[in-house]
PDB file of C-alpha atoms and ligand atoms in Angstrom:
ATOM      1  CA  UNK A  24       0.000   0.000   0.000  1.00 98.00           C
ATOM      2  CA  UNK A  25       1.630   3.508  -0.648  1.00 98.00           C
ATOM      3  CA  UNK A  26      -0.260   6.388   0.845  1.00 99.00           C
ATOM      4  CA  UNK A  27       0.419  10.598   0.662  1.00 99.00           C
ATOM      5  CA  UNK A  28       0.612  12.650   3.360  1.00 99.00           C
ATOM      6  CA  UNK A  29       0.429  16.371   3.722  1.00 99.00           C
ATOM      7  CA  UNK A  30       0.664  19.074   6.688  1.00 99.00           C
ATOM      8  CA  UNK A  31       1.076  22.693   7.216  1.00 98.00           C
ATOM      9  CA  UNK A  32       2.996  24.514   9.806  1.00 98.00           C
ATOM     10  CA  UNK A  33       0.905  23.377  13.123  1.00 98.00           C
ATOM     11  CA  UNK A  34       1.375  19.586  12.292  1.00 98.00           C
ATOM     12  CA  UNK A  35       5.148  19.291  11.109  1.00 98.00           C
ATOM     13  CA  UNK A  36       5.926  17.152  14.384  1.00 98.00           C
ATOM     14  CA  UNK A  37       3.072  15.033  14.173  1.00 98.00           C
ATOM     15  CA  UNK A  38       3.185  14.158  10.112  1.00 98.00           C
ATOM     16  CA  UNK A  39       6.463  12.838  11.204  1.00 98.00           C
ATOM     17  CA  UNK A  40       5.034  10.761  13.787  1.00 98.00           C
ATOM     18  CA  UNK A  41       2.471   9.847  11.333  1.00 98.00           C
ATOM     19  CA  UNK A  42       5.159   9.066   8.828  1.00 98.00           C
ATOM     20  CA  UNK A  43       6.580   6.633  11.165  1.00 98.00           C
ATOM     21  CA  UNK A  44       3.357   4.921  12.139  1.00 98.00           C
ATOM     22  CA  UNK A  45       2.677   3.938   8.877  1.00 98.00           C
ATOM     23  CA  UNK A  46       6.326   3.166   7.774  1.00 98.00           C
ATOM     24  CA  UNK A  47       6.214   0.581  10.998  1.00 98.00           C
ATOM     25  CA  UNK A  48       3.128  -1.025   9.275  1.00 98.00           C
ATOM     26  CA  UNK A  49       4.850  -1.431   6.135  1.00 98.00           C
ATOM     27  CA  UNK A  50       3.323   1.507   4.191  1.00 98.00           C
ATOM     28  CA  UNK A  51       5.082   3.787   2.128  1.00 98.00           C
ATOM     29  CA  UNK A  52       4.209   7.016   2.316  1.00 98.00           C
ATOM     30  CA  UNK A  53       5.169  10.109   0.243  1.00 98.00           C
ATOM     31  CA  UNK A  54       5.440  12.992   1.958  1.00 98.00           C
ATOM     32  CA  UNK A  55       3.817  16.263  -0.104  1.00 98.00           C
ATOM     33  CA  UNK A  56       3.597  18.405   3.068  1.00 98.00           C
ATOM     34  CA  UNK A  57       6.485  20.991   4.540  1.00 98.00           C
ATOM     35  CA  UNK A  58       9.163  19.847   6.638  1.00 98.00           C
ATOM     36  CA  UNK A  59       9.551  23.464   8.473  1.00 98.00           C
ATOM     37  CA  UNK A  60       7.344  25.228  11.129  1.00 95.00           C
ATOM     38  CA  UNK A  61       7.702  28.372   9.073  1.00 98.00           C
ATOM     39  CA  UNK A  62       4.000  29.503   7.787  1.00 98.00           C
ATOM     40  CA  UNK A  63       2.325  27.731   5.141  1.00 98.00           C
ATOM     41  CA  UNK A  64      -0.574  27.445   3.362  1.00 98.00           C
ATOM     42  CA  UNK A  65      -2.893  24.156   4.167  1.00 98.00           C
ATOM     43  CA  UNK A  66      -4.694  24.255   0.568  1.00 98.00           C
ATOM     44  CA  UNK A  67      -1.220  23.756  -0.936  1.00 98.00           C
ATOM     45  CA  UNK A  68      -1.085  20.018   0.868  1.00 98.00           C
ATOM     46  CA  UNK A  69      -4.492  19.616   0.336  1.00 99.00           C
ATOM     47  CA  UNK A  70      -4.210  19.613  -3.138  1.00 99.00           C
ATOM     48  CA  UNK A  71      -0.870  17.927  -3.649  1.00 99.00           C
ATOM     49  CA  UNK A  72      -2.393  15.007  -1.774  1.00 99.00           C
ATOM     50  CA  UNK A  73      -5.685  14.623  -3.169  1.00 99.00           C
ATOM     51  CA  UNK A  74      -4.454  14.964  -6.776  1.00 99.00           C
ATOM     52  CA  UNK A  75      -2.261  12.356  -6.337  1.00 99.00           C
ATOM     53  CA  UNK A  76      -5.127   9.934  -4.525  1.00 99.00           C
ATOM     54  CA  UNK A  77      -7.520  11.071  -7.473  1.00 98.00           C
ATOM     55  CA  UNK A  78      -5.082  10.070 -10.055  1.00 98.00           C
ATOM     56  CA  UNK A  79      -4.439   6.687  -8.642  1.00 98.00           C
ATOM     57  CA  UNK A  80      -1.069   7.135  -7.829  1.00 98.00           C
ATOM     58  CA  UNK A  81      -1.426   6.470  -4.500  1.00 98.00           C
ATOM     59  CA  UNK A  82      -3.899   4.377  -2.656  1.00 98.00           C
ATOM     60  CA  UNK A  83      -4.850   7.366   0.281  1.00 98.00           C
ATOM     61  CA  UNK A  84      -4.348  10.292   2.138  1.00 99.00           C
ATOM     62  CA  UNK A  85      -3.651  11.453   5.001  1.00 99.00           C
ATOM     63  CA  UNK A  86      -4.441  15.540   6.331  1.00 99.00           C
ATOM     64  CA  UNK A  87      -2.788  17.370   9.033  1.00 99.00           C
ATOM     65  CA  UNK A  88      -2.848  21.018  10.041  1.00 98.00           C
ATOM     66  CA  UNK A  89      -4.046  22.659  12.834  1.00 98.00           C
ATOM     67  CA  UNK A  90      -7.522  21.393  13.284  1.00 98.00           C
ATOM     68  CA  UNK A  91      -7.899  19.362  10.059  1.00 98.00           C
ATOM     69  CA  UNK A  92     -10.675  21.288   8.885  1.00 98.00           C
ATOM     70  CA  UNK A  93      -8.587  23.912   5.869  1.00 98.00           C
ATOM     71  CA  UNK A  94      -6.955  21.166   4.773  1.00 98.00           C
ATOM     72  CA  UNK A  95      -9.529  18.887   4.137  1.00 98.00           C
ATOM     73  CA  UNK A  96     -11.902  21.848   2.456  1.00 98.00           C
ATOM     74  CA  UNK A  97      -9.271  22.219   0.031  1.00 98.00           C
ATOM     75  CA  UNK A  98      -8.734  18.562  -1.031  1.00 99.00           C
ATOM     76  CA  UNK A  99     -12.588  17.997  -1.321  1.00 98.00           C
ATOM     77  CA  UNK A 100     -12.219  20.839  -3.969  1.00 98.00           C
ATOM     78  CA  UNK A 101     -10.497  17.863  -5.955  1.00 98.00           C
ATOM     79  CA  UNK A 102     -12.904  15.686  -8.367  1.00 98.00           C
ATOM     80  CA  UNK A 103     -13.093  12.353  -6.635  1.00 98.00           C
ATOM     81  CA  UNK A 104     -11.868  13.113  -3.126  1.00 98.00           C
ATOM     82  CA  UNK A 105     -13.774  12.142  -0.287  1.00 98.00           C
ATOM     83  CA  UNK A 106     -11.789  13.849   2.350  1.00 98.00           C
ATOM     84  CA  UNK A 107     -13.021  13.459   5.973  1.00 98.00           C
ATOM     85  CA  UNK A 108     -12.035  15.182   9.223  1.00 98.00           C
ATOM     86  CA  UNK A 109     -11.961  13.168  12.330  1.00 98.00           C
ATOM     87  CA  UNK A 110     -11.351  13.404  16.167  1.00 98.00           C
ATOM     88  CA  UNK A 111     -11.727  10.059  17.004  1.00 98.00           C
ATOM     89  CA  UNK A 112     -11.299   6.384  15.396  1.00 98.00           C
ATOM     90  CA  UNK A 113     -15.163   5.449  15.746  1.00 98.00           C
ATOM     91  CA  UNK A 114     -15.975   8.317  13.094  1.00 98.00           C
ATOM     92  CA  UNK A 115     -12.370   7.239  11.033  1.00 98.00           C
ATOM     93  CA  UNK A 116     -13.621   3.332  10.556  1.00 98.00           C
ATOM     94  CA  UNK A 117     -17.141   4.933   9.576  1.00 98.00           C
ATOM     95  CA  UNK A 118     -15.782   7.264   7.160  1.00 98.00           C
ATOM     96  CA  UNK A 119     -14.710   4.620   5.415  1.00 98.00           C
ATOM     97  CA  UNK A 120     -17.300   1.754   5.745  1.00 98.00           C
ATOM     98  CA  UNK A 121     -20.428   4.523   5.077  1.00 98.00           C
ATOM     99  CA  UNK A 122     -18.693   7.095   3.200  1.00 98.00           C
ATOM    100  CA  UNK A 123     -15.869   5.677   1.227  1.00 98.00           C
ATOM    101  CA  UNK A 124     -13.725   8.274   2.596  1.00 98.00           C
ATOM    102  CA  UNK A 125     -10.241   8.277  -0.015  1.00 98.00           C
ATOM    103  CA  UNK A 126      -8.336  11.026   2.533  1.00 99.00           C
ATOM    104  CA  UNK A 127      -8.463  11.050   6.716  1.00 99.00           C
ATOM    105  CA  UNK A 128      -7.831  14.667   8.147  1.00 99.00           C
ATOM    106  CA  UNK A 129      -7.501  15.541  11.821  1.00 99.00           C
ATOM    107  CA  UNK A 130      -6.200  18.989  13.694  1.00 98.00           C
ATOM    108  CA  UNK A 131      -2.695  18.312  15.250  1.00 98.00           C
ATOM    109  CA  UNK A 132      -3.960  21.595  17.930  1.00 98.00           C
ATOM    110  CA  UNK A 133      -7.431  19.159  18.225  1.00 98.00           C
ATOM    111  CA  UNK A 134      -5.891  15.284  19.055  1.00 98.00           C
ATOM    112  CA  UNK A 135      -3.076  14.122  20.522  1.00 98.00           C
ATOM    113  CA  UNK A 136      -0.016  11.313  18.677  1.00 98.00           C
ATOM    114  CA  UNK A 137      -1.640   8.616  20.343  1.00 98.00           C
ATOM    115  CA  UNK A 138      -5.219   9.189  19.139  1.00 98.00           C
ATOM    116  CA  UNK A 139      -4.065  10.279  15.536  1.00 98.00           C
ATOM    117  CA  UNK A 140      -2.631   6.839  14.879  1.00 98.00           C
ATOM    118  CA  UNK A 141      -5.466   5.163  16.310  1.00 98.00           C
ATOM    119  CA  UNK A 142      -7.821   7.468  14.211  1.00 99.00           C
ATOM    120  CA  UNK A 143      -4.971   6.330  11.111  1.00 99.00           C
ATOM    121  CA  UNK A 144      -5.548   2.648  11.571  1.00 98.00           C
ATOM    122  CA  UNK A 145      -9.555   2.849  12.454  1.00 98.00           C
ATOM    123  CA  UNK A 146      -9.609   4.175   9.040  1.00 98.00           C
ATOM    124  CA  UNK A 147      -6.837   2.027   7.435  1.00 98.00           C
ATOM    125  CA  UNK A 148      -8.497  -1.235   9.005  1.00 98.00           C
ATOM    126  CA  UNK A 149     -11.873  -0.416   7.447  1.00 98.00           C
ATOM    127  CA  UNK A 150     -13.500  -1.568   4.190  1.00 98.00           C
ATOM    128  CA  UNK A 151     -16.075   0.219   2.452  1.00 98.00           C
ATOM    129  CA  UNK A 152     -19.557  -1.709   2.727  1.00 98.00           C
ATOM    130  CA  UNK A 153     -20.762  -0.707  -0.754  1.00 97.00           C
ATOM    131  CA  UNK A 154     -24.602  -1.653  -0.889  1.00 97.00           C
ATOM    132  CA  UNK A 155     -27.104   1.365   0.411  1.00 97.00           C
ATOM    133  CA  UNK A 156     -23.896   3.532   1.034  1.00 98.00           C
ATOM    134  CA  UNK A 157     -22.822   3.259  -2.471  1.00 98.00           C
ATOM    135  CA  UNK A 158     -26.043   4.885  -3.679  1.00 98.00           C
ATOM    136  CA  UNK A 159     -25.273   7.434  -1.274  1.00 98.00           C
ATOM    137  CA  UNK A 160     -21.787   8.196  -1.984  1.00 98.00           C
ATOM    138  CA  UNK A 161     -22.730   8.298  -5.965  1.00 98.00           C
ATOM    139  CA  UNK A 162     -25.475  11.162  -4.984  1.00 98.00           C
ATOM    140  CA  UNK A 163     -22.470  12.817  -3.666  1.00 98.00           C
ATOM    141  CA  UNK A 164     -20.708  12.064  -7.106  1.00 98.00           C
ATOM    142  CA  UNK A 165     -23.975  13.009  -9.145  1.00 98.00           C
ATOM    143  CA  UNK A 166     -23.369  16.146  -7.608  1.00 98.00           C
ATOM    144  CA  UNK A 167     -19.617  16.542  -7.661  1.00 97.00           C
ATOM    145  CA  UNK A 168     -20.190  15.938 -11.643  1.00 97.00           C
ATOM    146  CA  UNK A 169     -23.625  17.841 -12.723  1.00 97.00           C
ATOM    147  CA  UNK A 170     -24.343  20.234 -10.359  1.00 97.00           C
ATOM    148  CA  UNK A 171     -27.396  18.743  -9.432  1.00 98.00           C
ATOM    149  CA  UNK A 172     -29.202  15.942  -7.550  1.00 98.00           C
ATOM    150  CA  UNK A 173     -32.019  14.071  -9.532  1.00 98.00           C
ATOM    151  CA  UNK A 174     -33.284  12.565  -6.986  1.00 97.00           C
ATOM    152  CA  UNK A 175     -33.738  15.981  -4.888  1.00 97.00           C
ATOM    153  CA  UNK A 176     -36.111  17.084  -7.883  1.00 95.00           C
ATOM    154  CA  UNK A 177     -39.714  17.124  -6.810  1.00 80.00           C
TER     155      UNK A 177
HETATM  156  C1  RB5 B   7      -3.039  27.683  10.815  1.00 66.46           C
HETATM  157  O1  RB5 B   7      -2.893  28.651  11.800  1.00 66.46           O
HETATM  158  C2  RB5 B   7      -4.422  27.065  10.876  1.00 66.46           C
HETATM  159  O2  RB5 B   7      -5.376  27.996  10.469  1.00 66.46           O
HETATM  160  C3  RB5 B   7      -4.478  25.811  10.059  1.00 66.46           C
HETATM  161  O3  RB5 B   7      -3.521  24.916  10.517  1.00 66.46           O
HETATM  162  C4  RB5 B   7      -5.784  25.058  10.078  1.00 66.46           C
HETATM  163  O4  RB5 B   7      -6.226  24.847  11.388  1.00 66.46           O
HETATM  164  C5  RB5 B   7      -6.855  25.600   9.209  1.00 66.46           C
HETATM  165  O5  RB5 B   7      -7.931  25.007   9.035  1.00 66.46           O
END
């Protein structure tokens, strides 16, 4: 499995952690995000990493900056990106199983190491179910694509 990873300047110290986390479970992991706690700008990461998950060059994504929440909006700006925030694993695994969720995002100022790589392998562990969520998730792609929702036509 070979995953991206991206960060601004609140989450340099924990994308590393991160880094290592997955390395350990025998991931590799390209690192898109900024290695310096000089300012920089989340949507920068947020694209880097969801255009390379859209493209298929890598099978995820992982989101860090300060709360999760900049970074994410900016990926999900992507065609095809499914990026979710999260705070805790129960919501990670679901993100996944309900929502097909292609990118995790959390807030290095919001969870601690410890939780983020539980969050990480929640979401990592998870399949997607498919089934009733899969109609779901392809309203969300009817959208993403025409602009519109048939089915929220009267
Ligand atoms: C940076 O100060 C902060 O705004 C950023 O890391 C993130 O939390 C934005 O959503």
């Amino acid at each position: 499995m070979k995953l991206a990873i991206g960060n601004d300047h609140a989450a340099v110290a924990m994308k590393n952690g991160i880094v290592e986390h997955l390395k350990a479970r025998g991931i590799e992991v390209i690192n898109v995000g900024t290695d310096t706690n000089d300012s920089f700008d989340y949507a920068i990461s947020g694209y880097k990493v969801a255009k390379l998950v859209a493209s298929g060059e890598v099978d995820g994504g992982v989101l860090i900056c300060g709360t999760g929440v900049g970074i994410s909006l900016a990926a999900n700006k992507v065609k095809g990106i499914r990026a979710c925030v999260c705070s805790e694993p129960y919501t990670a695994r679901l993100s996944k199983m309900h929502n097909n969720s292609n990118i995790i995002a959390f807030g290095a100022r919001v969870v601690g190491q410890g939780e983020a790589e539980m969050i990480v392998d929640a979401w990592l562990d998870a399949e997607f179910e498919g089934g009733r969520h899969a109609k779901r998730t392809n309203m969300i792609s009817e959208i993403e694509e025409t602009g519109s929702l048939a089915a929220a036509e009267d």
